[in-house]
Coordinates of C-alpha atoms and ligand atoms in Angstrom, one line a residue:
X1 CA 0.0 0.0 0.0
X2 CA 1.5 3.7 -0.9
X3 CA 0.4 6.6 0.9
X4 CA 2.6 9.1 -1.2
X5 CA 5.9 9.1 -2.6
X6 CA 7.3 8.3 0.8
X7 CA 5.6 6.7 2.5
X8 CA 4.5 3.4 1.4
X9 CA 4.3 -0.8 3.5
X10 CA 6.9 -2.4 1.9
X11 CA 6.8 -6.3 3.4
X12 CA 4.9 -5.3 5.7
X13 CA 6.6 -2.9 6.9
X14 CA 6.1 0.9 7.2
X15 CA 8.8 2.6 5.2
X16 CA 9.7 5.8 4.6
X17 CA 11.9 6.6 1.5
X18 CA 13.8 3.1 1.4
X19 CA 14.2 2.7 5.3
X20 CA 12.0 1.2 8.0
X21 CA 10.6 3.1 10.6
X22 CA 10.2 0.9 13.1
X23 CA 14.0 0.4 12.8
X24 CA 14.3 4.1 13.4
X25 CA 12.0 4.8 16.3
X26 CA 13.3 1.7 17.6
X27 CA 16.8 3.6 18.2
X28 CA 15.4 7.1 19.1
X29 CA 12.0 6.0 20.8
X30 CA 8.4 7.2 20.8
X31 CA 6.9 9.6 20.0
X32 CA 9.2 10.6 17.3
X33 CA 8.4 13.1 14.2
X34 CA 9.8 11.5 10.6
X35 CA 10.5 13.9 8.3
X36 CA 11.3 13.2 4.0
X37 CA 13.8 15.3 2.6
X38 CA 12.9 13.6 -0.7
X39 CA 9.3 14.6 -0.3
X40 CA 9.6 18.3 1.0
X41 CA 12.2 19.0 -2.4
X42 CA 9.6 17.3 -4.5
X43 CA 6.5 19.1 -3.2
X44 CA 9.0 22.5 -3.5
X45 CA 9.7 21.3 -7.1
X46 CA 6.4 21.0 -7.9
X47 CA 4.7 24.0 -6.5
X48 CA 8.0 26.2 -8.5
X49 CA 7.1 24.2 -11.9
X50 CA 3.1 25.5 -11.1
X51 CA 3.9 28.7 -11.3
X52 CA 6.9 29.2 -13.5
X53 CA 4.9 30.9 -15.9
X54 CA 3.9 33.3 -13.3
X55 CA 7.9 34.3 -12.6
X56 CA 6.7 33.4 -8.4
X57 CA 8.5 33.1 -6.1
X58 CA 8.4 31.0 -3.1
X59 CA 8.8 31.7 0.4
X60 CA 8.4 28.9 3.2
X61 CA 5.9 29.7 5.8
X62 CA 8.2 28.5 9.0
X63 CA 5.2 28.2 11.0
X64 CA 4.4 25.4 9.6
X65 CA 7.8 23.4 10.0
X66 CA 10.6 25.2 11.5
X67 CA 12.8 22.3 11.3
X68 CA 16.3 23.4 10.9
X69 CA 17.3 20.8 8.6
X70 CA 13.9 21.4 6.5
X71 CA 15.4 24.6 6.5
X72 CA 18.4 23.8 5.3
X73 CA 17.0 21.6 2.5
X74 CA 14.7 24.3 1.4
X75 CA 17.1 27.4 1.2
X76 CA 19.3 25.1 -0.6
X77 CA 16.8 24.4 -3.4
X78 CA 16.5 28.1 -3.8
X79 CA 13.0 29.1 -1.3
X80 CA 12.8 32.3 0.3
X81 CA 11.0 32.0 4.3
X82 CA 8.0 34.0 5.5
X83 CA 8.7 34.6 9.1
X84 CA 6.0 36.0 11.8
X85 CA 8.2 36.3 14.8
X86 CA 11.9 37.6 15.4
X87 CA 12.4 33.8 16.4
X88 CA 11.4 32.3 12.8
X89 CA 13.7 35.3 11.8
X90 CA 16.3 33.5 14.0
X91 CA 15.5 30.0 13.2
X92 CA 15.8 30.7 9.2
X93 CA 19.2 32.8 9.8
X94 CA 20.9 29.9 11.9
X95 CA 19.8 27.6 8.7
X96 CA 22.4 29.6 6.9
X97 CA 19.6 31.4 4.4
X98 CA 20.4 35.1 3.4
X99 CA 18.4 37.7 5.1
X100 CA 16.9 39.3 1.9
X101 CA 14.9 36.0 1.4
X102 CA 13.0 36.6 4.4
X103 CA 9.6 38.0 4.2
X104 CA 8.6 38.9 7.9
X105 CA 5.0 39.2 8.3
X106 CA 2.4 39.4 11.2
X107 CA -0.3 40.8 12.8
X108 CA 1.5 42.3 16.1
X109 CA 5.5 43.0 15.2
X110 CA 6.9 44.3 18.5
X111 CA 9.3 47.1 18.4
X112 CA 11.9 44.4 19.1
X113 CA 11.3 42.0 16.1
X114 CA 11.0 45.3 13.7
X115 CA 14.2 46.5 14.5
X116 CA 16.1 43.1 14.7
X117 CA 14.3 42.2 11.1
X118 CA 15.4 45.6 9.9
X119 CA 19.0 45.5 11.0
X120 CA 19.4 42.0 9.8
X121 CA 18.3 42.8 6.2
X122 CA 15.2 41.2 5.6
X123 CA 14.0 41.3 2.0
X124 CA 9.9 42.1 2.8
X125 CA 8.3 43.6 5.9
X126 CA 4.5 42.6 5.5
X127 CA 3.1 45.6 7.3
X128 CA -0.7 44.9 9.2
X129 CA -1.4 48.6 10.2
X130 CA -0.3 52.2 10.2
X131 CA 1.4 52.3 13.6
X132 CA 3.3 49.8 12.1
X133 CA 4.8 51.8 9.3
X134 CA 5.7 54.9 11.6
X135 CA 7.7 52.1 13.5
X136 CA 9.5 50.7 10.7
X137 CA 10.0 54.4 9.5
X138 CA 11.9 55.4 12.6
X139 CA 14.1 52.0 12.8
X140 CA 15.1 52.3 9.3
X141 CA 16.2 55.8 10.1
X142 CA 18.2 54.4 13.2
X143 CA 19.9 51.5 11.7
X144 CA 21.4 52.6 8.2
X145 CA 18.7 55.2 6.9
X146 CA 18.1 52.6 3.5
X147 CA 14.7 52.2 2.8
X148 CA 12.9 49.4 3.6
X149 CA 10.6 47.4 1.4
X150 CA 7.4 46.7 2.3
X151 CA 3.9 45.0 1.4
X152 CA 0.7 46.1 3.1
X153 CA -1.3 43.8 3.7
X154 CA -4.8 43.8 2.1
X155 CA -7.8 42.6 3.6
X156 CA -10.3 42.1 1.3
X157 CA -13.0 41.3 3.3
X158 CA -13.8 38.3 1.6
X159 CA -14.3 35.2 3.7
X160 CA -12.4 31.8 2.4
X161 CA -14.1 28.0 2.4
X162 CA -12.0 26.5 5.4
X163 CA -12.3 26.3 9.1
X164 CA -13.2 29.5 10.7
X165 CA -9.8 29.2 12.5
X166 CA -7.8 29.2 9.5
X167 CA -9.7 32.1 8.0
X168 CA -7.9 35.7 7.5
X169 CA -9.7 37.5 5.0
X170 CA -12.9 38.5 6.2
X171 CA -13.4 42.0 7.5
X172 CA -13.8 41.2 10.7
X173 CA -10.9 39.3 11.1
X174 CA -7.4 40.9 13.1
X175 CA -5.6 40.3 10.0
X176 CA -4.6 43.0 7.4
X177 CA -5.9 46.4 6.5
X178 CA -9.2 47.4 4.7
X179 CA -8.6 48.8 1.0
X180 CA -9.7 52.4 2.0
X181 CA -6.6 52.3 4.7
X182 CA -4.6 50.9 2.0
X183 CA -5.4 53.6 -1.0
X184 CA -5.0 56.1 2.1
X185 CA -1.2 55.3 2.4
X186 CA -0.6 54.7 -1.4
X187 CA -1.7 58.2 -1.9
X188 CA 0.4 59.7 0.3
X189 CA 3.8 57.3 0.4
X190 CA 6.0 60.1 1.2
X191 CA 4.8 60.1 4.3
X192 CA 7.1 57.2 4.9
X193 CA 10.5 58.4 3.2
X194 CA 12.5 55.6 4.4
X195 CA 9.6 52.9 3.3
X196 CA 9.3 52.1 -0.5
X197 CA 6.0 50.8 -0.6
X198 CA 6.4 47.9 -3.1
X199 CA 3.8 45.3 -3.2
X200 CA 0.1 44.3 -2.0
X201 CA -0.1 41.2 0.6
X202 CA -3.0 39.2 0.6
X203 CA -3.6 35.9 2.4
X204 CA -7.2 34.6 2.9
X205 CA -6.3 31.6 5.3
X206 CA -4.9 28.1 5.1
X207 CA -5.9 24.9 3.5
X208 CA -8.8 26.4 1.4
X209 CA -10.9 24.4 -0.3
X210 CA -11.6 26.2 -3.8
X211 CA -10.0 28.5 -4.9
X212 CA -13.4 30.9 -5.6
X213 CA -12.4 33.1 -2.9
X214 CA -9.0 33.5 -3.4
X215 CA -10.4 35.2 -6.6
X216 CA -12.8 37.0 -5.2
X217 CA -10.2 38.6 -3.3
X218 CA -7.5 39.1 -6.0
X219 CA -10.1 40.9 -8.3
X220 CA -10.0 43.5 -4.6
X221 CA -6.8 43.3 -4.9
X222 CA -6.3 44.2 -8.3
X223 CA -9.0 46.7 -8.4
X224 CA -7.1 48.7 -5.9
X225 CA -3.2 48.4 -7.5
X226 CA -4.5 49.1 -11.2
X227 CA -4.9 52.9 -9.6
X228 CA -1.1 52.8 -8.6
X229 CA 0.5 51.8 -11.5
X230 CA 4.2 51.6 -9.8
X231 CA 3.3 48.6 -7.1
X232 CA 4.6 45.8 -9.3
X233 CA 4.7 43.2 -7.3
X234 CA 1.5 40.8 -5.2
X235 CA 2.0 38.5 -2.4
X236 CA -0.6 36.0 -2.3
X237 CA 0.1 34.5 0.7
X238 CA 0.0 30.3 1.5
X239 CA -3.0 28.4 1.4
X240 CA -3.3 25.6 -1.0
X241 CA -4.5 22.7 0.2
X242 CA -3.2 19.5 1.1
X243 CA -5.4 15.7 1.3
X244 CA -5.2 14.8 5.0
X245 CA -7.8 12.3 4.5
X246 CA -7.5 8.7 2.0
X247 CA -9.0 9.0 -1.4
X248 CA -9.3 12.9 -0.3
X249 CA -8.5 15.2 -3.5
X250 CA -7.6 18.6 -3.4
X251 CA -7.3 21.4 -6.5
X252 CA -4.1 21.3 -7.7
X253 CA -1.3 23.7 -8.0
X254 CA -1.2 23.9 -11.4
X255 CA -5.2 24.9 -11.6
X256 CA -4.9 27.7 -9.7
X257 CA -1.7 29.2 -11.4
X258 CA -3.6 28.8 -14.4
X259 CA -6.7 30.8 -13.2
X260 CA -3.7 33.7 -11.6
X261 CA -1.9 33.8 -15.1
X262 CA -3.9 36.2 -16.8
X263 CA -5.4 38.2 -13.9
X264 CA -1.4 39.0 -13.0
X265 CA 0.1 40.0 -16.0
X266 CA 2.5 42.7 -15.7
X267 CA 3.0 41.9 -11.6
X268 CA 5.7 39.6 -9.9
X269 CA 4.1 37.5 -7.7
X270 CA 5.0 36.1 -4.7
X271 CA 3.7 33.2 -2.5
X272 CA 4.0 31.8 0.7
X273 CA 3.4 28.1 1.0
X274 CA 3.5 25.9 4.5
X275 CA 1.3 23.0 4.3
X276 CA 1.7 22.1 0.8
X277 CA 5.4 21.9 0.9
X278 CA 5.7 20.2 4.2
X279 CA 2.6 18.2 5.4
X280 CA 2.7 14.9 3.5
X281 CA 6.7 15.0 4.3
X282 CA 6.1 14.1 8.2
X283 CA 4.4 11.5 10.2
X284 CA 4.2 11.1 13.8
X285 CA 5.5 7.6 15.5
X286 CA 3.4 6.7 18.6
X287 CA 3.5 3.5 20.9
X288 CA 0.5 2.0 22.0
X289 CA 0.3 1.8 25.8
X290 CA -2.7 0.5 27.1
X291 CA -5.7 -1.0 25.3
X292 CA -9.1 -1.0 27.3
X293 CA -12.7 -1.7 26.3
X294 CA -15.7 0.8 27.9
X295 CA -19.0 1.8 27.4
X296 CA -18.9 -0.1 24.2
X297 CA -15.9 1.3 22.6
X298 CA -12.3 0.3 22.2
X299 CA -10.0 3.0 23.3
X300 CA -6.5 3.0 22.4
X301 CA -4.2 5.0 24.4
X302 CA -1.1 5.9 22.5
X303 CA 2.3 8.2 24.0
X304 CA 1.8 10.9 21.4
X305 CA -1.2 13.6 22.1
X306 CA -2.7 16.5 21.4
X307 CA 0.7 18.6 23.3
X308 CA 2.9 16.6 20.2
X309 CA -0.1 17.1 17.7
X310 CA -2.6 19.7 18.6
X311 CA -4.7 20.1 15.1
X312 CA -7.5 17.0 15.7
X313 CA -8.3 19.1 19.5
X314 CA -8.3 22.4 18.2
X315 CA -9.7 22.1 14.7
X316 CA -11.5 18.5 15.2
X317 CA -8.9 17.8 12.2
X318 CA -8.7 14.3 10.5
X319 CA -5.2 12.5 10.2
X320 CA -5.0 8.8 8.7
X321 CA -3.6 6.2 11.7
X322 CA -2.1 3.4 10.4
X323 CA -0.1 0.7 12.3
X324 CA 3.8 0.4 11.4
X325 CA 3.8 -3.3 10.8
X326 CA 0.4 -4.1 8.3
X327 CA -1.8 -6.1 10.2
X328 CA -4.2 -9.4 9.0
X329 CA -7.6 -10.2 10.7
X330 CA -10.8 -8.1 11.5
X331 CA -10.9 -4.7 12.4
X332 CA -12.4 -2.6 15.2
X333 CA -13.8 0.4 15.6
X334 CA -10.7 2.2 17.9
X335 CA -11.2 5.5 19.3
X336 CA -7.0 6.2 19.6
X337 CA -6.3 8.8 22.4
X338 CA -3.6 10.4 24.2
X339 CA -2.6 10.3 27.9
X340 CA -3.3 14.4 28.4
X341 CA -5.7 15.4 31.1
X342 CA -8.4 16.7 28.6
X343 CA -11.6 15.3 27.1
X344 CA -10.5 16.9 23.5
X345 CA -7.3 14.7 23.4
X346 CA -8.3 12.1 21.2
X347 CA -6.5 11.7 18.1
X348 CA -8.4 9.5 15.7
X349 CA -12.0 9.0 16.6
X350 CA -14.1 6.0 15.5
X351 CA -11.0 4.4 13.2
X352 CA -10.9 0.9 11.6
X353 CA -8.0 -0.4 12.9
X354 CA -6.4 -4.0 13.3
X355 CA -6.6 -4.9 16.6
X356 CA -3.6 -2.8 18.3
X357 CA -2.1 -3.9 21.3
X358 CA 0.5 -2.8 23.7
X359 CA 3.8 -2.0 22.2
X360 CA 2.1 -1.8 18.7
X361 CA 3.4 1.3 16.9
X362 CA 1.2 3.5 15.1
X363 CA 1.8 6.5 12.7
X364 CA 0.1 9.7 12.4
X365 CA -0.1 11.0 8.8
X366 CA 0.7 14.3 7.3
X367 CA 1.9 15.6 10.6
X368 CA 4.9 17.2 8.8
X369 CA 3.0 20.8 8.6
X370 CA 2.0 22.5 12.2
X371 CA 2.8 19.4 14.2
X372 CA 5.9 19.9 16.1
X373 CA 5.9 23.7 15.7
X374 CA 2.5 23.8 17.5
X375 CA 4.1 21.1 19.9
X376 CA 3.5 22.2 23.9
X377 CA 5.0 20.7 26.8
X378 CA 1.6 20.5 28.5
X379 CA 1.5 17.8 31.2
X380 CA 5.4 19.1 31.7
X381 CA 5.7 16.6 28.2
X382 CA 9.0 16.7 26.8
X383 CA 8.8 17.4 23.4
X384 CA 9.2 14.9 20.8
X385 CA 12.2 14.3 18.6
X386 CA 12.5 14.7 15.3
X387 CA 14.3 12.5 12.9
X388 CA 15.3 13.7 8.8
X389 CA 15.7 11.1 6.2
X390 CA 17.3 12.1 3.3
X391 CA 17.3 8.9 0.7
X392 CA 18.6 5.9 2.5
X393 CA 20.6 8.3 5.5
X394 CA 18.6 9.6 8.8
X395 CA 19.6 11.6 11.7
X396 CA 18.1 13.5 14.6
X397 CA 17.7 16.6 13.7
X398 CA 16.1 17.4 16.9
X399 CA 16.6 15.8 20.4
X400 CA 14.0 14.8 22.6
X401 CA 13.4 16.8 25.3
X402 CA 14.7 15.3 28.4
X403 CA 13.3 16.4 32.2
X404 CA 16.0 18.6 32.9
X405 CA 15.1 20.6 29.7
X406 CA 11.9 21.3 31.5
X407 CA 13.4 23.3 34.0
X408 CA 16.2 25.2 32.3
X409 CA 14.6 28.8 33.1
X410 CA 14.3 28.1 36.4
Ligands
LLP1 N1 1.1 33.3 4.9 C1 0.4 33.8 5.9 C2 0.3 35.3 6.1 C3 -0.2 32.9 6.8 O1 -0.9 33.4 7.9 C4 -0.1 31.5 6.7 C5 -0.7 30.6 7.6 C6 0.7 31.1 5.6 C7 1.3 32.0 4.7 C8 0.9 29.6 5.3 O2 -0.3 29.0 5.0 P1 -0.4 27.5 4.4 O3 0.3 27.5 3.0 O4 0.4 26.6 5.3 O5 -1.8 27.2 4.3 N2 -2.3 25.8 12.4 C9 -3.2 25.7 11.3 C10 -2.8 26.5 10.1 C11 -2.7 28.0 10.5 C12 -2.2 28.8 9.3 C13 -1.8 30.2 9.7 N3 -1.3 31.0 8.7 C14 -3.3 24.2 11.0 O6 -2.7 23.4 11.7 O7 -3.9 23.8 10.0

């Protein structure tokens, strides 16, 4: 059975790439995130060969995988890196990427982050609101007086198909500014003489379903630059979709870089994929602990939980669970959980599974995209480790946590 390019039973055996897993998590224990190199260049390749015709260009959204060696591998096959924090900042410099290939967006830059982004060169500042450009004004002005280039961030008050979490483009949302604010600073942009206003940023929220309301939006968008000739250049955020689910099927790359070709001619455009780079690259190894039977139901208690993977508690999202070694015989309906101290952490409700017993490993699917960067240490949890494979080679790229790490501040 093949989940995706990487992930496939081979003998009955989970494998990723070439190599087993169980072999791996056998060495560095559970509950362990598994990266693909492999998969994360070919998902890169693939987005870039989408929209070649549009001259884009890419910049990894950290928060979805902040991986340093996912960083590595990405700056090496040329990605840029939106950033919403000085840390992602941080994160994407230690990777050894250039500063100009940082876009740093966000709804709240503090003073801090501005002048850190600033002084280390960034290529983009996304800016959210005025006071934010008086800020960036002043800092530029401190540091080396050079202009800084910025986006302003639309919002088009147009609301995308996804979960109401992941939505960022209706008016009421924090995110962006309305296209009155917008024309208000493009008419004036000497207000801000060390800011060369440069681009318009849109993004309308994550995994969307269609792309109608990313269209909706960009005809906003447009109608407001065709009035200032001289912004060249449209940032249309992340967004496109990933299958979490099997037999799941999501619009392509390709069909909505055909749909943007003739709406942006004339413009650079930039993007700023997470999920669809990084999600199908990464599972999540867990270790069945105790297997009881109540109320009618078969629960399954694994090690990992919602404080390793927090997306199935806070969005009720779906990830696949499959064991690591294929299983023969009936299945049962298995309601998989976690061993945190809340109702919501369940990670696979109601799932047709093989009979799973203690010790029986299970992986998480498409955990590669805001799994371990929205990882807590609630229940004082260490943190996971996480593992790279790049073709038949794997390392930790990431230690587990150990106790003593829980108490380093104190
Ligand atoms: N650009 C901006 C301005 C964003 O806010 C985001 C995601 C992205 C790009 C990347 O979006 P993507 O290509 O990954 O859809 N934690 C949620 C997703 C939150 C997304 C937040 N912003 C999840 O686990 O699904």
């Amino acid at each position: 059975m093949v989940f995706n390019a990487s992930f496939r039973y081979l003998d009955s055996c989970l494998r990723v790439d070439k190599l087993d897993i169980e072999t791996i998590v056998h060495e560095v224990g559970t509950p362990a995130y598994v990266y693909s190199l492999a998969t994360i260049r070919r998902n890169f390749h693939r987005l870039t060969t989408a929209f070649a015709p549009l001259n884009a260009r890419l910049h990894f959204s950290v928060k979805a995988n902040g991986n340093l060696d996912v960083l590595r591998a990405l700056s090496a096959v040329g990605a840029g890196f939106d950033c919403v924090s000085g840390g992602e900042i941080y994160r994407v410099l230690q990777a050894g990427a250039a500063a100009e290939d940082i876009v740093f967006a966000g709804v709240g830059k503090t003073r801090a982050e501005l002048a850190y982004a600033i002084k280390s060169g960034v290529g983009w500042i996304n800016a959210e609101n005025i006071g934010e450009l008086a800020h960036i004004n002043r800092l530029a002005g401190d540091t080396n007086g050079e202009a800084v280039r910025v986006a302003l961030r639309l919002n088009p008050e147009v609301t995308a198909h996804t979960h109401p979490y992941m939505a960022t483009g209706h008016g009421a949302a924090k995110f962006g500014m309305t296209a009155d604010v917008i024309r208000g600073l493009l008419e004036r942009p000497e207000a801000y003489p060390r800011i060369r206003i440069a681009c318009i940023h849109m993004h309308i929220g994550s995994q969307l379903g269609n792309t109608n309301a990313t269209l909706a939006a960009l005809e906003k968008l447009l109608a407001l630059t065709k009035d200032y000739p001289w912004i060249k250049t449209i940032n249309l955020g992340g967004g496109l979709p990933v299958a979490y689910r099997f037999n799941e099927t999501v619009p392509a790359p390709d069909q909505l870089a055909e749909q943007l070709s003739h709406r942006l001619q004339g413009y650079d455009l930039l993007l700023e994929p997470g999920r669809a780079i990084v999600a199908d690259a990464g599972l999540l190894v867990a270790e069945t602990l105790y297997v009881k039977r109540q109320a009618g139901q078969t629960i399954v208690v694994i090690d990992a939980s919602m404080s390793e993977l927090i997306r199935p508690a806070l969005y009720g999202a779906h990830h696949e669970i499959v064991p690591l070694r294929q299983m023969e015989g009936d299945t049962v309906t298995t309601q998989i959980v976690g061993p945190v101290c809340e109702s919501a952490d369940v990670l696979g409700a109601d799932r047709e599974l093989p009979q799973l017993e203690p010790g029986d490993k299970v992986a998480l699917l498409t955990a590669g995209a805001y799994g371990m960067t929205m990882a807590s240490n609630y229940n004082a949890r260490p943190r996971p480790v996480e593992v790279v494979v790049d073709g038949d080679r794997w390392w930790v790229s990431r230690r587990r946590e150990t106790l003593s790490d829980l108490t380093l501040f104190e």
